[in-house]
């Protein structure tokens, strides 16, 4: 299953005291998500109530969270080891993909405003986040 489900939705730790490192605009939907210092793109999306496709829930193993960095290439953290392995594999399989622009949203952090392309990111309905009322 490619999507997080209501019963297994991880929650990003709330860090209200952390400064905003930048804003991420997610295409094609146009969502604008504030990213706090030290947060990955996926953690920021979860904190703000968005679904981000994943299978491994943020440990850098599945590549389902990969996104294309459209703007802000110079405003992101260096590739982590899981990202480097993934981009080498993608470059071998798909010649037209620029491996510098493909990032794992669970690994990459920002220090400015960025634009990413990731289909499937959407606002999670509030009732799916709350436990059902037993009455």
mmCIF file with all atom_site columns, C-alpha atoms in Angstrom:
data_model
loop_
_atom_site.group_PDB
_atom_site.id
_atom_site.type_symbol
_atom_site.label_atom_id
_atom_site.label_alt_id
_atom_site.label_comp_id
_atom_site.label_asym_id
_atom_site.label_entity_id
_atom_site.label_seq_id
_atom_site.pdbx_PDB_ins_code
_atom_site.Cartn_x
_atom_site.Cartn_y
_atom_site.Cartn_z
_atom_site.occupancy
_atom_site.B_iso_or_equiv
_atom_site.pdbx_formal_charge
_atom_site.auth_seq_id
_atom_site.auth_comp_id
_atom_site.auth_asym_id
_atom_site.auth_atom_id
_atom_site.pdbx_PDB_model_num
ATOM 1   C CA . UNK A 1 1   ? 0.000   0.000  0.000   1.00 0.00 ? 1   UNK A CA 1
ATOM 2   C CA . UNK A 1 2   ? 1.465   3.389  -1.008  1.00 0.00 ? 2   UNK A CA 1
ATOM 3   C CA . UNK A 1 3   ? -0.530  5.570  1.339   1.00 0.00 ? 3   UNK A CA 1
ATOM 4   C CA . UNK A 1 4   ? -0.514  6.168  5.034   1.00 0.00 ? 4   UNK A CA 1
ATOM 5   C CA . UNK A 1 5   ? -3.775  5.021  6.568   1.00 0.00 ? 5   UNK A CA 1
ATOM 6   C CA . UNK A 1 6   ? -5.644  6.596  9.443   1.00 0.00 ? 6   UNK A CA 1
ATOM 7   C CA . UNK A 1 7   ? -4.796  3.742  11.806  1.00 0.00 ? 7   UNK A CA 1
ATOM 8   C CA . UNK A 1 8   ? -1.064  3.934  11.106  1.00 0.00 ? 8   UNK A CA 1
ATOM 9   C CA . UNK A 1 9   ? -0.528  7.640  10.528  1.00 0.00 ? 9   UNK A CA 1
ATOM 10  C CA . UNK A 1 10  ? 2.746   8.671  12.107  1.00 0.00 ? 10  UNK A CA 1
ATOM 11  C CA . UNK A 1 11  ? 2.838   12.070 13.709  1.00 0.00 ? 11  UNK A CA 1
ATOM 12  C CA . UNK A 1 12  ? 5.695   14.475 13.353  1.00 0.00 ? 12  UNK A CA 1
ATOM 13  C CA . UNK A 1 13  ? 6.950   15.773 16.661  1.00 0.00 ? 13  UNK A CA 1
ATOM 14  C CA . UNK A 1 14  ? 5.608   19.208 17.383  1.00 0.00 ? 14  UNK A CA 1
ATOM 15  C CA . UNK A 1 15  ? 8.431   21.731 17.677  1.00 0.00 ? 15  UNK A CA 1
ATOM 16  C CA . UNK A 1 16  ? 6.672   25.043 18.306  1.00 0.00 ? 16  UNK A CA 1
ATOM 17  C CA . UNK A 1 17  ? 9.888   26.665 19.566  1.00 0.00 ? 17  UNK A CA 1
ATOM 18  C CA . UNK A 1 18  ? 11.845  25.885 16.377  1.00 0.00 ? 18  UNK A CA 1
ATOM 19  C CA . UNK A 1 19  ? 12.155  28.745 13.886  1.00 0.00 ? 19  UNK A CA 1
ATOM 20  C CA . UNK A 1 20  ? 10.730  28.432 10.396  1.00 0.00 ? 20  UNK A CA 1
ATOM 21  C CA . UNK A 1 21  ? 13.523  27.350 8.034   1.00 0.00 ? 21  UNK A CA 1
ATOM 22  C CA . UNK A 1 22  ? 11.488  27.953 4.890   1.00 0.00 ? 22  UNK A CA 1
ATOM 23  C CA . UNK A 1 23  ? 8.317   27.254 3.007   1.00 0.00 ? 23  UNK A CA 1
ATOM 24  C CA . UNK A 1 24  ? 7.752   24.334 0.675   1.00 0.00 ? 24  UNK A CA 1
ATOM 25  C CA . UNK A 1 25  ? 5.345   24.691 -2.227  1.00 0.00 ? 25  UNK A CA 1
ATOM 26  C CA . UNK A 1 26  ? 4.163   21.279 -3.399  1.00 0.00 ? 26  UNK A CA 1
ATOM 27  C CA . UNK A 1 27  ? 3.200   20.981 -7.063  1.00 0.00 ? 27  UNK A CA 1
ATOM 28  C CA . UNK A 1 28  ? 0.923   20.147 -8.762  1.00 0.00 ? 28  UNK A CA 1
ATOM 29  C CA . UNK A 1 29  ? -1.547  20.790 -5.915  1.00 0.00 ? 29  UNK A CA 1
ATOM 30  C CA . UNK A 1 30  ? -0.029  24.136 -4.876  1.00 0.00 ? 30  UNK A CA 1
ATOM 31  C CA . UNK A 1 31  ? 0.076   23.394 -1.136  1.00 0.00 ? 31  UNK A CA 1
ATOM 32  C CA . UNK A 1 32  ? 2.335   25.742 0.850   1.00 0.00 ? 32  UNK A CA 1
ATOM 33  C CA . UNK A 1 33  ? 3.807   24.144 3.965   1.00 0.00 ? 33  UNK A CA 1
ATOM 34  C CA . UNK A 1 34  ? 6.025   25.805 6.565   1.00 0.00 ? 34  UNK A CA 1
ATOM 35  C CA . UNK A 1 35  ? 9.150   23.774 7.341   1.00 0.00 ? 35  UNK A CA 1
ATOM 36  C CA . UNK A 1 36  ? 10.770  24.237 10.735  1.00 0.00 ? 36  UNK A CA 1
ATOM 37  C CA . UNK A 1 37  ? 14.501  24.052 11.364  1.00 0.00 ? 37  UNK A CA 1
ATOM 38  C CA . UNK A 1 38  ? 15.630  20.432 11.649  1.00 0.00 ? 38  UNK A CA 1
ATOM 39  C CA . UNK A 1 39  ? 12.469  19.012 10.068  1.00 0.00 ? 39  UNK A CA 1
ATOM 40  C CA . UNK A 1 40  ? 12.391  16.925 6.911   1.00 0.00 ? 40  UNK A CA 1
ATOM 41  C CA . UNK A 1 41  ? 9.927   17.932 4.201   1.00 0.00 ? 41  UNK A CA 1
ATOM 42  C CA . UNK A 1 42  ? 7.760   14.925 5.029   1.00 0.00 ? 42  UNK A CA 1
ATOM 43  C CA . UNK A 1 43  ? 7.764   15.698 8.775   1.00 0.00 ? 43  UNK A CA 1
ATOM 44  C CA . UNK A 1 44  ? 6.629   19.241 8.009   1.00 0.00 ? 44  UNK A CA 1
ATOM 45  C CA . UNK A 1 45  ? 3.803   17.959 5.810   1.00 0.00 ? 45  UNK A CA 1
ATOM 46  C CA . UNK A 1 46  ? 2.656   15.532 8.510   1.00 0.00 ? 46  UNK A CA 1
ATOM 47  C CA . UNK A 1 47  ? 2.803   18.242 11.195  1.00 0.00 ? 47  UNK A CA 1
ATOM 48  C CA . UNK A 1 48  ? 0.600   20.511 9.089   1.00 0.00 ? 48  UNK A CA 1
ATOM 49  C CA . UNK A 1 49  ? -1.936  17.747 8.420   1.00 0.00 ? 49  UNK A CA 1
ATOM 50  C CA . UNK A 1 50  ? -0.950  16.573 4.943   1.00 0.00 ? 50  UNK A CA 1
ATOM 51  C CA . UNK A 1 51  ? -0.719  13.060 3.575   1.00 0.00 ? 51  UNK A CA 1
ATOM 52  C CA . UNK A 1 52  ? 2.666   12.306 1.960   1.00 0.00 ? 52  UNK A CA 1
ATOM 53  C CA . UNK A 1 53  ? 2.974   8.927  0.172   1.00 0.00 ? 53  UNK A CA 1
ATOM 54  C CA . UNK A 1 54  ? 5.367   6.561  1.968   1.00 0.00 ? 54  UNK A CA 1
ATOM 55  C CA . UNK A 1 55  ? 5.894   2.893  2.736   1.00 0.00 ? 55  UNK A CA 1
ATOM 56  C CA . UNK A 1 56  ? 8.684   3.032  5.337   1.00 0.00 ? 56  UNK A CA 1
ATOM 57  C CA . UNK A 1 57  ? 7.298   6.054  7.252   1.00 0.00 ? 57  UNK A CA 1
ATOM 58  C CA . UNK A 1 58  ? 10.407  8.170  7.101   1.00 0.00 ? 58  UNK A CA 1
ATOM 59  C CA . UNK A 1 59  ? 13.416  5.910  7.498   1.00 0.00 ? 59  UNK A CA 1
ATOM 60  C CA . UNK A 1 60  ? 14.789  6.307  3.969   1.00 0.00 ? 60  UNK A CA 1
ATOM 61  C CA . UNK A 1 61  ? 14.280  2.763  2.737   1.00 0.00 ? 61  UNK A CA 1
ATOM 62  C CA . UNK A 1 62  ? 11.318  2.670  0.352   1.00 0.00 ? 62  UNK A CA 1
ATOM 63  C CA . UNK A 1 63  ? 11.791  5.723  -1.950  1.00 0.00 ? 63  UNK A CA 1
ATOM 64  C CA . UNK A 1 64  ? 7.991   6.168  -2.151  1.00 0.00 ? 64  UNK A CA 1
ATOM 65  C CA . UNK A 1 65  ? 8.386   9.674  -0.695  1.00 0.00 ? 65  UNK A CA 1
ATOM 66  C CA . UNK A 1 66  ? 10.791  10.825 -3.415  1.00 0.00 ? 66  UNK A CA 1
ATOM 67  C CA . UNK A 1 67  ? 10.056  14.195 -4.931  1.00 0.00 ? 67  UNK A CA 1
ATOM 68  C CA . UNK A 1 68  ? 11.587  16.406 -7.584  1.00 0.00 ? 68  UNK A CA 1
ATOM 69  C CA . UNK A 1 69  ? 13.170  19.636 -6.410  1.00 0.00 ? 69  UNK A CA 1
ATOM 70  C CA . UNK A 1 70  ? 11.909  22.233 -8.901  1.00 0.00 ? 70  UNK A CA 1
ATOM 71  C CA . UNK A 1 71  ? 13.316  25.362 -7.226  1.00 0.00 ? 71  UNK A CA 1
ATOM 72  C CA . UNK A 1 72  ? 15.777  25.866 -4.395  1.00 0.00 ? 72  UNK A CA 1
ATOM 73  C CA . UNK A 1 73  ? 18.486  23.338 -5.251  1.00 0.00 ? 73  UNK A CA 1
ATOM 74  C CA . UNK A 1 74  ? 21.009  25.416 -3.295  1.00 0.00 ? 74  UNK A CA 1
ATOM 75  C CA . UNK A 1 75  ? 18.726  25.650 -0.226  1.00 0.00 ? 75  UNK A CA 1
ATOM 76  C CA . UNK A 1 76  ? 18.580  21.979 0.766   1.00 0.00 ? 76  UNK A CA 1
ATOM 77  C CA . UNK A 1 77  ? 20.724  19.680 2.875   1.00 0.00 ? 77  UNK A CA 1
ATOM 78  C CA . UNK A 1 78  ? 23.287  17.404 1.210   1.00 0.00 ? 78  UNK A CA 1
ATOM 79  C CA . UNK A 1 79  ? 22.146  13.958 0.074   1.00 0.00 ? 79  UNK A CA 1
ATOM 80  C CA . UNK A 1 80  ? 22.031  11.401 2.873   1.00 0.00 ? 80  UNK A CA 1
ATOM 81  C CA . UNK A 1 81  ? 23.423  7.918  2.271   1.00 0.00 ? 81  UNK A CA 1
ATOM 82  C CA . UNK A 1 82  ? 19.959  6.432  1.495   1.00 0.00 ? 82  UNK A CA 1
ATOM 83  C CA . UNK A 1 83  ? 19.330  9.257  -0.982  1.00 0.00 ? 83  UNK A CA 1
ATOM 84  C CA . UNK A 1 84  ? 22.679  8.819  -2.696  1.00 0.00 ? 84  UNK A CA 1
ATOM 85  C CA . UNK A 1 85  ? 22.019  5.113  -3.208  1.00 0.00 ? 85  UNK A CA 1
ATOM 86  C CA . UNK A 1 86  ? 18.508  5.800  -4.521  1.00 0.00 ? 86  UNK A CA 1
ATOM 87  C CA . UNK A 1 87  ? 19.600  8.480  -6.983  1.00 0.00 ? 87  UNK A CA 1
ATOM 88  C CA . UNK A 1 88  ? 22.401  6.313  -8.352  1.00 0.00 ? 88  UNK A CA 1
ATOM 89  C CA . UNK A 1 89  ? 19.857  3.557  -8.975  1.00 0.00 ? 89  UNK A CA 1
ATOM 90  C CA . UNK A 1 90  ? 17.400  5.991  -10.609 1.00 0.00 ? 90  UNK A CA 1
ATOM 91  C CA . UNK A 1 91  ? 20.114  7.468  -12.829 1.00 0.00 ? 91  UNK A CA 1
ATOM 92  C CA . UNK A 1 92  ? 20.941  3.984  -14.111 1.00 0.00 ? 92  UNK A CA 1
ATOM 93  C CA . UNK A 1 93  ? 17.283  3.236  -14.895 1.00 0.00 ? 93  UNK A CA 1
ATOM 94  C CA . UNK A 1 94  ? 16.060  6.623  -16.134 1.00 0.00 ? 94  UNK A CA 1
ATOM 95  C CA . UNK A 1 95  ? 18.432  8.720  -18.188 1.00 0.00 ? 95  UNK A CA 1
ATOM 96  C CA . UNK A 1 96  ? 16.290  11.886 -18.202 1.00 0.00 ? 96  UNK A CA 1
ATOM 97  C CA . UNK A 1 97  ? 16.164  12.270 -14.418 1.00 0.00 ? 97  UNK A CA 1
ATOM 98  C CA . UNK A 1 98  ? 18.600  14.747 -12.887 1.00 0.00 ? 98  UNK A CA 1
ATOM 99  C CA . UNK A 1 99  ? 19.746  12.946 -9.705  1.00 0.00 ? 99  UNK A CA 1
ATOM 100 C CA . UNK A 1 100 ? 20.547  16.270 -8.013  1.00 0.00 ? 100 UNK A CA 1
ATOM 101 C CA . UNK A 1 101 ? 16.839  17.179 -8.162  1.00 0.00 ? 101 UNK A CA 1
ATOM 102 C CA . UNK A 1 102 ? 15.385  13.874 -6.938  1.00 0.00 ? 102 UNK A CA 1
ATOM 103 C CA . UNK A 1 103 ? 15.260  13.807 -3.158  1.00 0.00 ? 103 UNK A CA 1
ATOM 104 C CA . UNK A 1 104 ? 13.714  11.679 -0.434  1.00 0.00 ? 104 UNK A CA 1
ATOM 105 C CA . UNK A 1 105 ? 11.251  13.925 1.393   1.00 0.00 ? 105 UNK A CA 1
ATOM 106 C CA . UNK A 1 106 ? 11.878  11.967 4.597   1.00 0.00 ? 106 UNK A CA 1
ATOM 107 C CA . UNK A 1 107 ? 15.577  12.896 4.514   1.00 0.00 ? 107 UNK A CA 1
ATOM 108 C CA . UNK A 1 108 ? 15.941  16.362 3.012   1.00 0.00 ? 108 UNK A CA 1
ATOM 109 C CA . UNK A 1 109 ? 15.894  19.542 5.109   1.00 0.00 ? 109 UNK A CA 1
ATOM 110 C CA . UNK A 1 110 ? 15.701  23.137 3.882   1.00 0.00 ? 110 UNK A CA 1
ATOM 111 C CA . UNK A 1 111 ? 17.134  26.529 4.724   1.00 0.00 ? 111 UNK A CA 1
ATOM 112 C CA . UNK A 1 112 ? 14.884  28.678 2.551   1.00 0.00 ? 112 UNK A CA 1
ATOM 113 C CA . UNK A 1 113 ? 11.851  28.492 0.316   1.00 0.00 ? 113 UNK A CA 1
ATOM 114 C CA . UNK A 1 114 ? 11.662  25.570 -2.117  1.00 0.00 ? 114 UNK A CA 1
ATOM 115 C CA . UNK A 1 115 ? 9.277   24.181 -4.721  1.00 0.00 ? 115 UNK A CA 1
ATOM 116 C CA . UNK A 1 116 ? 8.901   20.420 -5.089  1.00 0.00 ? 116 UNK A CA 1
ATOM 117 C CA . UNK A 1 117 ? 6.877   18.240 -7.424  1.00 0.00 ? 117 UNK A CA 1
ATOM 118 C CA . UNK A 1 118 ? 5.109   15.349 -5.688  1.00 0.00 ? 118 UNK A CA 1
ATOM 119 C CA . UNK A 1 119 ? 1.738   14.063 -6.870  1.00 0.00 ? 119 UNK A CA 1
ATOM 120 C CA . UNK A 1 120 ? -0.470  12.554 -4.163  1.00 0.00 ? 120 UNK A CA 1
ATOM 121 C CA . UNK A 1 121 ? 0.209   15.076 -1.397  1.00 0.00 ? 121 UNK A CA 1
ATOM 122 C CA . UNK A 1 122 ? -3.124  16.162 0.009   1.00 0.00 ? 122 UNK A CA 1
ATOM 123 C CA . UNK A 1 123 ? -4.716  17.559 3.148   1.00 0.00 ? 123 UNK A CA 1
ATOM 124 C CA . UNK A 1 124 ? -5.852  14.745 5.472   1.00 0.00 ? 124 UNK A CA 1
ATOM 125 C CA . UNK A 1 125 ? -9.473  15.020 6.512   1.00 0.00 ? 125 UNK A CA 1
ATOM 126 C CA . UNK A 1 126 ? -9.642  15.908 10.203  1.00 0.00 ? 126 UNK A CA 1
ATOM 127 C CA . UNK A 1 127 ? -12.106 13.150 11.062  1.00 0.00 ? 127 UNK A CA 1
ATOM 128 C CA . UNK A 1 128 ? -9.615  10.544 9.818   1.00 0.00 ? 128 UNK A CA 1
ATOM 129 C CA . UNK A 1 129 ? -7.031  11.814 12.300  1.00 0.00 ? 129 UNK A CA 1
ATOM 130 C CA . UNK A 1 130 ? -9.301  11.622 15.343  1.00 0.00 ? 130 UNK A CA 1
ATOM 131 C CA . UNK A 1 131 ? -10.306 8.372  17.065  1.00 0.00 ? 131 UNK A CA 1
ATOM 132 C CA . UNK A 1 132 ? -13.895 7.339  16.548  1.00 0.00 ? 132 UNK A CA 1
ATOM 133 C CA . UNK A 1 133 ? -16.395 8.251  19.263  1.00 0.00 ? 133 UNK A CA 1
ATOM 134 C CA . UNK A 1 134 ? -17.489 4.981  20.949  1.00 0.00 ? 134 UNK A CA 1
ATOM 135 C CA . UNK A 1 135 ? -20.973 6.422  21.686  1.00 0.00 ? 135 UNK A CA 1
#
